[in-house]
Structures are given as C-alpha cells and as structure tokens.
XYZ file of C-alpha atoms in Angstrom:
340
model
C 0.156 0.248 -0.038
C 1.485 3.357 -1.209
C -0.022 6.886 -0.899
C 1.604 10.146 -1.387
C 1.038 12.677 1.613
C 0.608 16.001 1.382
C 1.572 18.381 3.766
C -1.346 20.478 3.673
C -3.784 18.121 4.026
C -2.083 16.942 7.185
C -2.033 20.400 8.920
C -5.721 20.572 8.163
C -6.716 17.358 9.310
C -6.449 15.878 12.905
C -4.194 18.761 14.175
C -4.640 17.279 17.916
C -6.170 13.890 17.127
C -7.374 12.237 20.301
C -6.516 8.366 20.908
C -9.814 6.693 20.774
C -10.777 3.221 21.607
C -13.164 0.535 20.238
C -13.561 -2.110 22.776
C -16.422 -4.922 23.485
C -17.679 -5.021 27.046
C -20.598 -6.065 28.674
C -20.726 -2.620 30.201
C -19.534 -0.740 27.252
C -19.307 3.240 27.833
C -20.004 5.166 24.916
C -16.404 5.257 23.452
C -15.251 7.438 20.731
C -14.133 5.807 17.526
C -12.439 7.453 14.311
C -15.350 9.644 12.682
C -17.216 7.076 9.776
C -15.968 8.251 6.448
C -12.738 9.929 7.907
C -9.840 9.654 5.767
C -5.913 8.841 6.725
C -2.685 8.827 5.430
C -2.057 5.559 6.682
C -4.416 2.899 8.022
C -3.130 -0.200 9.785
C -4.845 -3.300 10.695
C -3.491 -6.339 12.391
C -5.764 -8.968 13.051
C -5.470 -12.510 14.314
C -8.377 -13.526 12.052
C -6.213 -12.570 8.982
C -7.401 -10.224 6.193
C -5.436 -7.678 7.673
C -3.106 -4.848 6.508
C 0.276 -5.076 8.638
C 2.455 -3.131 6.475
C 2.031 0.502 5.045
C 4.322 2.781 3.348
C 3.662 6.341 2.764
C 5.497 9.374 0.914
C 6.331 12.829 2.977
C 7.371 15.989 1.060
C 9.538 17.288 3.671
C 7.487 19.815 4.985
C 8.927 21.188 8.500
C 6.636 19.961 11.350
C 4.807 17.411 8.802
C 2.678 14.517 10.232
C 0.802 11.562 8.714
C -2.456 11.002 10.271
C -2.833 6.974 10.767
C -5.613 4.929 11.930
C -3.899 1.951 13.811
C -6.451 -1.037 14.415
C -5.770 -4.525 16.337
C -8.414 -7.220 16.723
C -7.478 -10.778 18.910
C -9.889 -13.637 19.300
C -7.913 -15.597 21.995
C -6.380 -13.122 24.130
C -6.917 -9.788 25.713
C -4.766 -6.820 24.984
C -3.346 -4.911 27.808
C -0.562 -2.771 26.295
C 0.378 -1.454 22.817
C 4.284 -1.129 22.109
C 5.225 1.372 19.377
C 8.849 2.065 18.342
C 10.332 4.162 15.920
C 13.554 3.806 13.584
C 14.904 6.734 11.929
C 16.954 6.468 9.180
C 17.691 3.243 9.756
C 18.905 3.667 13.387
C 17.916 1.622 16.327
C 14.597 1.215 17.098
C 13.219 3.475 20.060
C 10.238 3.766 22.194
C 7.792 6.265 20.101
C 7.192 9.121 22.531
C 3.860 11.123 22.177
C 4.206 14.861 22.165
C 0.808 16.177 20.729
C -1.367 13.550 22.241
C -2.166 12.689 25.996
C -2.308 9.189 26.582
C -1.628 6.975 29.432
C 1.937 5.836 29.046
C 3.297 2.927 31.471
C 6.765 3.369 33.033
C 8.517 1.472 30.204
C 7.271 3.659 27.748
C 4.163 1.363 26.492
C 0.597 2.289 25.847
C -1.782 1.150 28.713
C -5.096 -0.170 27.012
C -7.932 0.414 29.416
C -10.699 -1.481 29.541
C -11.893 -4.673 30.649
C -12.116 -6.879 27.366
C -9.489 -5.399 24.918
C -9.919 -7.706 21.949
C -10.938 -4.634 19.587
C -9.451 -1.414 19.570
C -8.606 1.701 17.010
C -6.389 4.483 17.399
C -6.100 7.816 15.715
C -2.614 8.780 15.940
C -0.438 11.701 14.638
C 3.193 10.450 13.429
C 5.936 12.783 12.565
C 7.243 12.611 9.029
C 10.764 13.002 7.669
C 11.876 16.567 6.731
C 14.886 16.047 4.440
C 15.486 14.091 1.184
C 16.535 10.698 2.064
C 15.071 10.345 5.576
C 13.179 7.439 6.500
C 11.023 6.532 9.668
C 9.386 3.265 10.126
C 6.836 3.039 12.844
C 6.505 -0.631 14.715
C 3.484 -1.670 16.634
C 2.133 -4.777 18.585
C -0.014 -5.673 21.344
C 0.595 -7.535 24.345
C -1.016 -9.381 27.148
C 1.029 -7.601 29.775
C 4.532 -6.266 30.474
C 6.756 -6.889 27.086
C 9.978 -5.961 25.770
C 10.575 -3.335 23.380
C 13.508 -5.460 21.580
C 11.586 -8.545 21.591
C 8.051 -8.611 19.724
C 7.277 -11.801 21.126
C 7.328 -11.720 24.250
C 3.655 -11.892 25.610
C 2.406 -10.604 22.319
C -1.272 -11.161 22.123
C -1.620 -12.327 18.764
C 1.585 -14.726 18.067
C 5.298 -14.249 18.353
C 5.409 -12.487 14.936
C 2.602 -10.268 14.979
C 2.990 -6.782 13.997
C 2.310 -3.929 12.088
C 4.656 -1.376 10.392
C 3.970 2.482 8.917
C 6.862 3.500 6.688
C 7.133 7.198 6.074
C 9.728 8.236 2.932
C 10.951 11.510 1.905
C 12.656 10.831 -1.305
C 14.884 7.510 -1.387
C 16.018 6.507 2.073
C 19.748 6.496 2.867
C 21.578 3.643 4.833
C 23.064 4.274 8.097
C 26.025 2.853 9.788
C 24.376 -0.293 11.527
C 25.820 0.878 14.709
C 25.054 3.301 17.701
C 28.146 4.838 19.634
C 27.209 5.778 23.492
C 29.852 7.913 24.903
C 30.608 9.166 28.557
C 28.764 6.591 30.084
C 28.780 6.443 33.681
C 27.601 3.672 35.769
C 27.891 3.824 39.787
C 28.896 1.165 42.104
C 25.743 0.072 43.517
C 23.969 1.292 46.728
C 22.382 -0.975 49.284
C 19.021 1.227 48.832
C 19.049 0.864 44.890
C 18.953 4.666 44.531
C 22.551 4.136 42.296
C 22.402 4.457 38.713
C 24.073 1.109 37.885
C 22.485 -0.489 34.987
C 22.699 0.281 31.180
C 20.172 -0.171 28.617
C 21.947 -0.664 25.173
C 18.324 -0.317 23.764
C 18.140 3.519 24.463
C 21.461 4.005 25.991
C 19.727 4.906 29.354
C 21.301 4.147 32.563
C 18.952 3.392 35.261
C 18.615 3.452 39.439
C 18.412 -0.239 40.615
C 15.228 0.699 42.497
C 13.134 1.713 39.547
C 11.889 -1.589 39.383
C 9.609 -4.258 37.172
C 8.762 -1.952 34.512
C 12.338 -1.122 33.435
C 14.291 -4.084 34.308
C 13.546 -5.763 30.935
C 15.603 -3.213 29.337
C 18.671 -3.350 31.394
C 21.709 -5.341 29.896
C 24.322 -5.012 32.559
C 25.373 -3.268 35.546
C 28.986 -2.189 37.240
C 30.386 -3.036 40.612
C 33.340 -3.160 42.429
C 34.108 -6.161 43.996
C 36.430 -7.306 47.180
C 39.100 -9.282 44.824
C 37.646 -8.956 41.237
C 37.385 -4.975 41.649
C 35.825 -3.200 38.799
C 33.403 -5.718 37.234
C 30.677 -5.579 34.518
C 27.874 -8.115 34.595
C 24.924 -9.162 32.846
C 21.498 -8.320 34.802
C 20.875 -12.085 34.510
C 24.360 -12.855 36.371
C 24.480 -10.134 38.314
C 26.003 -11.003 42.046
C 23.647 -11.503 44.442
C 25.819 -10.925 47.082
C 26.063 -7.245 46.130
C 22.104 -6.784 44.740
C 19.652 -9.327 44.398
C 18.166 -7.993 41.118
C 15.127 -10.323 41.152
C 14.118 -9.197 44.634
C 14.774 -5.295 44.331
C 13.067 -5.109 40.883
C 10.492 -7.403 41.277
C 11.354 -9.098 37.815
C 11.822 -12.915 37.843
C 15.287 -14.115 37.146
C 13.984 -15.542 33.932
C 12.770 -12.618 32.621
C 16.578 -10.806 33.254
C 19.006 -10.078 30.049
C 21.935 -11.749 29.543
C 24.930 -10.604 28.027
C 28.362 -12.381 27.442
C 31.652 -10.351 28.093
C 35.581 -11.253 27.012
C 38.440 -9.186 26.968
C 39.511 -8.100 23.788
C 43.002 -7.722 21.799
C 41.442 -4.579 19.948
C 43.481 -1.427 20.586
C 41.948 1.985 21.281
C 43.301 3.114 17.687
C 41.084 0.064 16.040
C 38.045 0.787 18.586
C 37.825 4.484 17.610
C 38.014 3.538 13.648
C 35.225 0.872 13.951
C 32.375 3.006 11.626
C 30.018 0.135 10.448
C 28.168 -2.808 11.980
C 30.258 -5.294 9.944
C 33.156 -4.326 11.550
C 31.977 -5.798 14.826
C 31.181 -9.178 13.178
C 34.384 -10.805 14.335
C 33.204 -11.112 17.796
C 32.191 -14.366 18.957
C 29.971 -14.589 22.216
C 31.797 -16.113 25.312
C 30.229 -18.149 27.922
C 31.091 -15.565 30.939
C 28.167 -13.089 31.791
C 30.776 -11.268 34.187
C 34.241 -9.534 33.420
C 36.239 -8.534 36.542
C 39.522 -6.730 37.371
C 38.879 -4.043 34.568
C 41.236 -1.280 34.240
C 41.508 2.134 32.314
C 42.169 1.500 28.903
C 40.563 -2.291 28.675
C 38.433 -2.997 25.797
C 35.476 -5.656 26.487
C 33.684 -7.569 23.924
C 30.124 -8.006 24.445
C 27.442 -10.251 22.934
C 23.893 -9.110 24.642
C 20.807 -11.174 24.787
C 19.214 -10.280 21.205
C 22.841 -11.744 19.395
C 24.156 -7.720 19.114
C 27.897 -7.511 18.883
C 29.844 -4.773 20.273
C 32.639 -3.083 22.151
C 33.211 -1.395 25.605
C 36.120 0.640 25.770
C 37.056 1.736 29.937
C 37.534 5.153 29.705
C 37.985 5.941 33.369
C 37.448 4.103 36.684
C 37.231 5.522 40.276
C 37.744 2.593 42.426
C 35.606 1.632 45.445
C 32.212 1.163 46.737
C 29.759 3.815 47.956
C 28.619 7.440 46.332
C 32.129 7.965 44.868
C 32.873 4.966 42.927
C 31.678 4.553 39.360
C 33.212 3.355 35.769
C 33.118 5.681 32.589
C 32.894 3.575 29.251
C 32.364 4.373 25.589
C 30.303 1.768 23.632
C 29.896 0.649 19.917
C 27.057 -1.741 19.356
C 25.385 -3.294 16.224
C 21.642 -2.222 15.929
C-alpha cells in the first residue's frame, strides 16, 4: 500500500487527534472511534483472523513539522490486549520507544501504551506520526499488542496474537539512505551499587539510558548489564541475569523474575583503542564471538571488552575511567559501540 502525503492535508486534518478506542465489553461505555468516512494517510490493521493490512508505506514531502495521520487497529480472538508497544526507527537507526508529544496518553513507565477497559479484543487509535523532513530520510513505526508487560526488543514476549504479529508504517521522503548499522554511546557513567537501590548502576543498550536499581519491574527488562566493585575482582561488569546476589539481588529489588532478565556475554578484547575508534560499520563488529562468561572483572582504564547481548547484537566497550571503591564515589566511565 503506497500513498503520497501532502503536507497541507496533514495540517488541516486532526491537528490534535485524540486517541480513541473501540472495545467490546458487557458494560460498554460510549467510547469514541474515528469518525465514519474519515480519511487517513495510513491505515494499519493487525488481526488474529487474517485479512489484515500489516505493512503500509507512505511518502512525505519534507515540510517542517509535518505529520501523517494514521488509523491503527488491532483485533484478537483468543487473548485480551493490555498494552500497545510502538517503536520508531529513524534513517535505519536503532528502534526506540515512540514518545507522544501532541497527544495525551496513558503511558506505562516502560514507555508502552496502557489499554484501558476490561475486554480488549478490539481497538482503534487515531495517531499523529511525525514525518521526515529531508531528502533521503525515512521513519519506520512498528506496532504490536501484548497481554502484559512486554519488551521493546522482543516482539514475541507476551504478544497477544502470535510471536511475530506486528504492523509497520514506513514514511519516506525521497530515497532512504542506509546508516552505519551501529550505535555509539559516549561518556556512559555507571555508579557502584548502593544498598538502597538509588545508584544509577544498570545500562540499557537499547536506549543508552542508565537506570537506578530501584526503578523496578517496568524498566528492568531494558537493562543489559550493571557495574560493581568486588572485594577481589575490583572493577567489574555483569549481565543483569548474572549480577552477583551478594552485591544486589536484582530479582528481589526489581520485582522481575530471574528468567526474564537479560543475559550478556563478555570477554576481554585484543582490539586497540585506535582500532576501536576506527570502527564505523556494523560489519566491523562481526568478528566478535559470544563467550560463556556473563561477568568480566579486574577491569583497568584502557581495557576494551567484547560483548554479545541477549538479542545477539555484538559490540565493544572501552573503559575510559574508573573511580575505585563502593559507595557514592565509586564509578566507571565507558564508551560503547554496538550493532543496531
């Protein structure tokens, strides 16, 4: 499905499009749905019954501030839908949670959209989606519904329809260019853990965000690894799944079962700092092989660590600085290059 997007029609229609639901309940309230006969730049329909439209592509003209108007509909037979996950990929970059700016919605702490109501087997949204504004730019929006807390990097987790059920709306301006296929995170500072969980100790490679241990079940699924300063191992990194219980028991303090925490595999690399700096493409990291170690210890400034995350993405971590010890002063500073 392809359409040509005209910016004038965008700005006239649905300047502030309310998110609306169509739900089937025994005590159904008068819930508004998109007006009959309304037209949209993109219409997405994901259904357990089939006969749906899961992939839609439209073209934008690059107008500043332009948006496309979309209708997003989901329908299930078996399971109730509790959350809607939406990501955006800009110019071939890593998918990130879509953040609503012009519409007020009920977002959960992990960035997913809370579906209100008792029976959630059928809903429709009107959503304004920003369009690219320059030649060669592209934005891909991905949607999927879950029966509970899902995972922005794993469409299959608690997917309400099946392990691969999702919809995409691609908005192009001209011919999209291809990115490098890697993310680079600089000056990532992880603090030594504090017993009360208030230290910013865990990192998500998905969004480069550093999280406090106490931030709990809504964000723990995003964490990939954390920092600690061991009695004998000194400066150390460990996957969220294998983080030492003697330091912080992550399942207990986060409320997330051990089986749902992310694994990550580490090994010290022979890569030099100059070689690290020269890495520019995803293929430059293909040489990395996953180890069986989910911890790496006795780190020193200048060390480079190979990592393969829970989703098979390969990367390198450079240790830029270490402030030894535990407590409020202990920390490690990292630069990371990881495949998208």
